[in-house]
Amino acid sequence: MNLYEKWTNMVTEFVKTKGEIAFWNEYKNVELKIYKDILGNKNFSFKSSVLDLSKKYDINEDFIVGFVDGINESLNKQIDVENITVEEEIEFEIDVEKLYFNMLDAKADYLYNLKEWKEILSSEKIKSITSNWRSSKIVLNPVKIGRNELCTCGSGKKYKKCCGK
């Protein structure tokens, strides 16, 4: 069984036994611990293994795999999470703006409201990323031509009598 399968099985069992809220509370603490360190030290490019991260943060290896899976979309070079091993060295090159965007997308207010962000991104940049995130969630429908409006082909007829048939 690979690490990713072990992680997904652990999540399933954790949720079955302790509940989903307990899982998210536990995972939230893991993420907070790691992100506070990364953002606080402005360490956006580093190499480490699952084992080393587990020892450094005193966190279960399964949760580290979950963290790697979560941060993967915010990396410049994505990791094949399903095939990583405990001792394999992983290269983390974090795109900070993408990370903030993905935290907004995950609705992880406990992460995107960390005070460490103020030292990394300017308030204008945070507003810009937040605005881009909001606009990415808005669905714009094309304007429909009404039946009694003039036809768009330029014939001068009503749409229902021309191209709307």
GROMACS .gro file of C-alpha atoms in nm:
model
  165
    1MET     CA    1   0.000   0.000   0.000
    2ASN     CA    2   0.146   0.336  -0.100
    3LEU     CA    3   0.145   0.647   0.120
    4TYR     CA    4  -0.144   0.814  -0.061
    5GLU     CA    5  -0.367   0.508  -0.021
    6LYS     CA    6  -0.264   0.490   0.344
    7TRP     CA    7  -0.362   0.859   0.383
    8THR     CA    8  -0.706   0.812   0.221
    9ASN     CA    9  -0.773   0.497   0.427
   10MET     CA   10  -0.670   0.679   0.746
   11VAL     CA   11  -0.907   0.966   0.665
   12THR     CA   12  -1.193   0.724   0.601
   13GLU     CA   13  -1.134   0.537   0.927
   14PHE     CA   14  -1.087   0.861   1.125
   15VAL     CA   15  -1.417   0.999   0.993
   16LYS     CA   16  -1.598   0.668   1.062
   17THR     CA   17  -1.476   0.644   1.419
   18LYS     CA   18  -1.444   1.005   1.538
   19GLY     CA   19  -1.652   1.199   1.287
   20GLU     CA   20  -1.582   1.449   1.012
   21ILE     CA   21  -1.567   1.752   1.243
   22ALA     CA   22  -1.300   1.586   1.457
   23PHE     CA   23  -1.099   1.506   1.145
   24TRP     CA   24  -1.111   1.864   1.015
   25ASN     CA   25  -1.017   2.001   1.356
   26GLU     CA   26  -0.715   1.771   1.368
   27TYR     CA   27  -0.614   1.849   1.009
   28LYS     CA   28  -0.662   2.221   1.070
   29ASN     CA   29  -0.406   2.206   1.351
   30VAL     CA   30  -0.161   2.024   1.122
   31GLU     CA   31  -0.200   2.284   0.847
   32LEU     CA   32  -0.170   2.575   1.088
   33LYS     CA   33   0.152   2.439   1.235
   34ILE     CA   34   0.315   2.388   0.896
   35TYR     CA   35   0.191   2.703   0.723
   36LYS     CA   36   0.282   2.928   1.015
   37ASP     CA   37   0.638   2.798   0.989
   38ILE     CA   38   0.659   2.826   0.609
   39LEU     CA   39   0.501   3.173   0.595
   40GLY     CA   40   0.678   3.301   0.906
   41ASN     CA   41   1.021   3.203   0.775
   42LYS     CA   42   0.932   3.299   0.415
   43ASN     CA   43   1.064   2.960   0.313
   44PHE     CA   44   0.891   2.913  -0.025
   45SER     CA   45   1.148   2.689  -0.188
   46PHE     CA   46   1.282   2.387  -0.004
   47LYS     CA   47   1.344   2.015  -0.035
   48SER     CA   48   1.232   1.762   0.221
   49SER     CA   49   1.093   1.412   0.256
   50VAL     CA   50   0.769   1.303   0.421
   51LEU     CA   51   0.976   1.149   0.699
   52ASP     CA   52   1.176   1.469   0.760
   53LEU     CA   53   0.862   1.685   0.763
   54SER     CA   54   0.697   1.439   1.000
   55LYS     CA   55   0.990   1.465   1.242
   56LYS     CA   56   1.030   1.841   1.205
   57TYR     CA   57   0.666   1.920   1.287
   58ASP     CA   58   0.602   1.616   1.509
   59ILE     CA   59   0.311   1.511   1.290
   60ASN     CA   60   0.195   1.169   1.170
   61GLU     CA   61   0.328   1.079   0.822
   62ASP     CA   62  -0.027   1.027   0.694
   63PHE     CA   63  -0.115   1.388   0.773
   64ILE     CA   64   0.205   1.506   0.601
   65VAL     CA   65   0.091   1.324   0.285
   66GLY     CA   66  -0.241   1.508   0.321
   67PHE     CA   67  -0.054   1.837   0.350
   68VAL     CA   68   0.153   1.756   0.039
   69ASP     CA   69  -0.167   1.667  -0.147
   70GLY     CA   70  -0.325   1.995  -0.038
   71ILE     CA   71  -0.033   2.222  -0.128
   72ASN     CA   72   0.035   2.042  -0.457
   73GLU     CA   73  -0.180   2.277  -0.668
   74SER     CA   74   0.011   2.576  -0.531
   75LEU     CA   75   0.351   2.446  -0.638
   76ASN     CA   76   0.531   2.558  -0.953
   77LYS     CA   77   0.623   2.196  -1.024
   78GLN     CA   78   0.352   1.958  -0.908
   79ILE     CA   79   0.430   1.635  -0.726
   80ASP     CA   80   0.299   1.290  -0.815
   81VAL     CA   81   0.144   1.247  -0.470
   82GLU     CA   82   0.016   0.897  -0.539
   83ASN     CA   83   0.367   0.762  -0.591
   84ILE     CA   84   0.577   0.937  -0.325
   85THR     CA   85   0.766   0.735  -0.067
   86VAL     CA   86   0.851   0.816   0.294
   87GLU     CA   87   1.218   0.888   0.228
   88GLU     CA   88   1.189   1.038  -0.122
   89GLU     CA   89   1.307   1.397  -0.131
   90ILE     CA   90   1.031   1.627  -0.254
   91GLU     CA   91   1.099   1.969  -0.402
   92PHE     CA   92   0.859   2.239  -0.283
   93GLU     CA   93   0.859   2.558  -0.493
   94ILE     CA   94   0.556   2.743  -0.365
   95ASP     CA   95   0.379   3.005  -0.577
   96VAL     CA   96   0.269   3.235  -0.295
   97GLU     CA   97  -0.011   3.408  -0.485
   98LYS     CA   98  -0.150   3.076  -0.607
   99LEU     CA   99  -0.132   2.944  -0.250
  100TYR     CA  100  -0.334   3.238  -0.118
  101PHE     CA  101  -0.587   3.194  -0.402
  102ASN     CA  102  -0.620   2.820  -0.326
  103MET     CA  103  -0.667   2.893   0.045
  104LEU     CA  104  -0.954   3.124  -0.048
  105ASP     CA  105  -1.091   2.855  -0.277
  106ALA     CA  106  -1.076   2.596   0.001
  107LYS     CA  107  -1.260   2.840   0.231
  108ALA     CA  108  -0.980   2.793   0.484
  109ASP     CA  109  -1.026   3.122   0.668
  110TYR     CA  110  -0.796   3.003   0.944
  111LEU     CA  111  -0.517   2.994   0.682
  112TYR     CA  112  -0.577   3.296   0.463
  113ASN     CA  113  -0.631   3.514   0.771
  114LEU     CA  114  -0.290   3.429   0.921
  115LYS     CA  115  -0.101   3.741   1.025
  116GLU     CA  116   0.208   3.610   0.842
  117TRP     CA  117   0.043   3.696   0.508
  118LYS     CA  118   0.067   4.068   0.584
  119GLU     CA  119   0.447   4.045   0.574
  120ILE     CA  120   0.447   3.851   0.246
  121LEU     CA  121   0.176   4.010   0.033
  122SER     CA  122   0.079   4.377   0.027
  123SER     CA  123  -0.280   4.463   0.117
  124GLU     CA  124  -0.337   4.567  -0.248
  125LYS     CA  125  -0.213   4.228  -0.369
  126ILE     CA  126  -0.436   4.046  -0.120
  127LYS     CA  127  -0.735   4.253  -0.240
  128SER     CA  128  -0.644   4.177  -0.602
  129ILE     CA  129  -0.617   3.801  -0.541
  130THR     CA  130  -0.942   3.803  -0.343
  131SER     CA  131  -1.114   3.996  -0.622
  132ASN     CA  132  -0.983   3.751  -0.884
  133TRP     CA  133  -1.104   3.461  -0.672
  134ARG     CA  134  -1.452   3.614  -0.635
  135SER     CA  135  -1.479   3.686  -1.006
  136SER     CA  136  -1.374   3.327  -1.085
  137LYS     CA  137  -1.682   3.209  -0.893
  138ILE     CA  138  -1.933   3.427  -1.079
  139VAL     CA  139  -2.121   3.265  -1.364
  140LEU     CA  140  -2.199   3.502  -1.649
  141ASN     CA  141  -2.477   3.398  -1.882
  142PRO     CA  142  -2.476   3.534  -2.237
  143VAL     CA  143  -2.740   3.792  -2.316
  144LYS     CA  144  -3.040   3.628  -2.479
  145ILE     CA  145  -3.212   3.788  -2.773
  146GLY     CA  146  -3.577   3.850  -2.697
  147ARG     CA  147  -3.842   3.726  -2.942
  148ASN     CA  148  -3.964   4.076  -3.019
  149GLU     CA  149  -3.623   4.242  -3.055
  150LEU     CA  150  -3.470   4.322  -3.393
  151CYS     CA  151  -3.278   4.035  -3.548
  152THR     CA  152  -2.902   4.043  -3.511
  153CYS     CA  153  -2.847   3.957  -3.878
  154GLY     CA  154  -2.943   4.314  -3.971
  155SER     CA  155  -3.251   4.237  -4.179
  156GLY     CA  156  -3.470   4.478  -3.982
  157LYS     CA  157  -3.723   4.205  -3.903
  158LYS     CA  158  -3.811   4.084  -3.556
  159TYR     CA  159  -3.597   3.795  -3.436
  160LYS     CA  160  -3.899   3.562  -3.410
  161LYS     CA  161  -3.987   3.618  -3.778
  162CYS     CA  162  -3.628   3.592  -3.905
  163CYS     CA  163  -3.349   3.384  -3.747
  164GLY     CA  164  -3.554   3.273  -3.446
  165LYS     CA  165  -3.764   3.025  -3.642
   0.00000   0.00000   0.00000
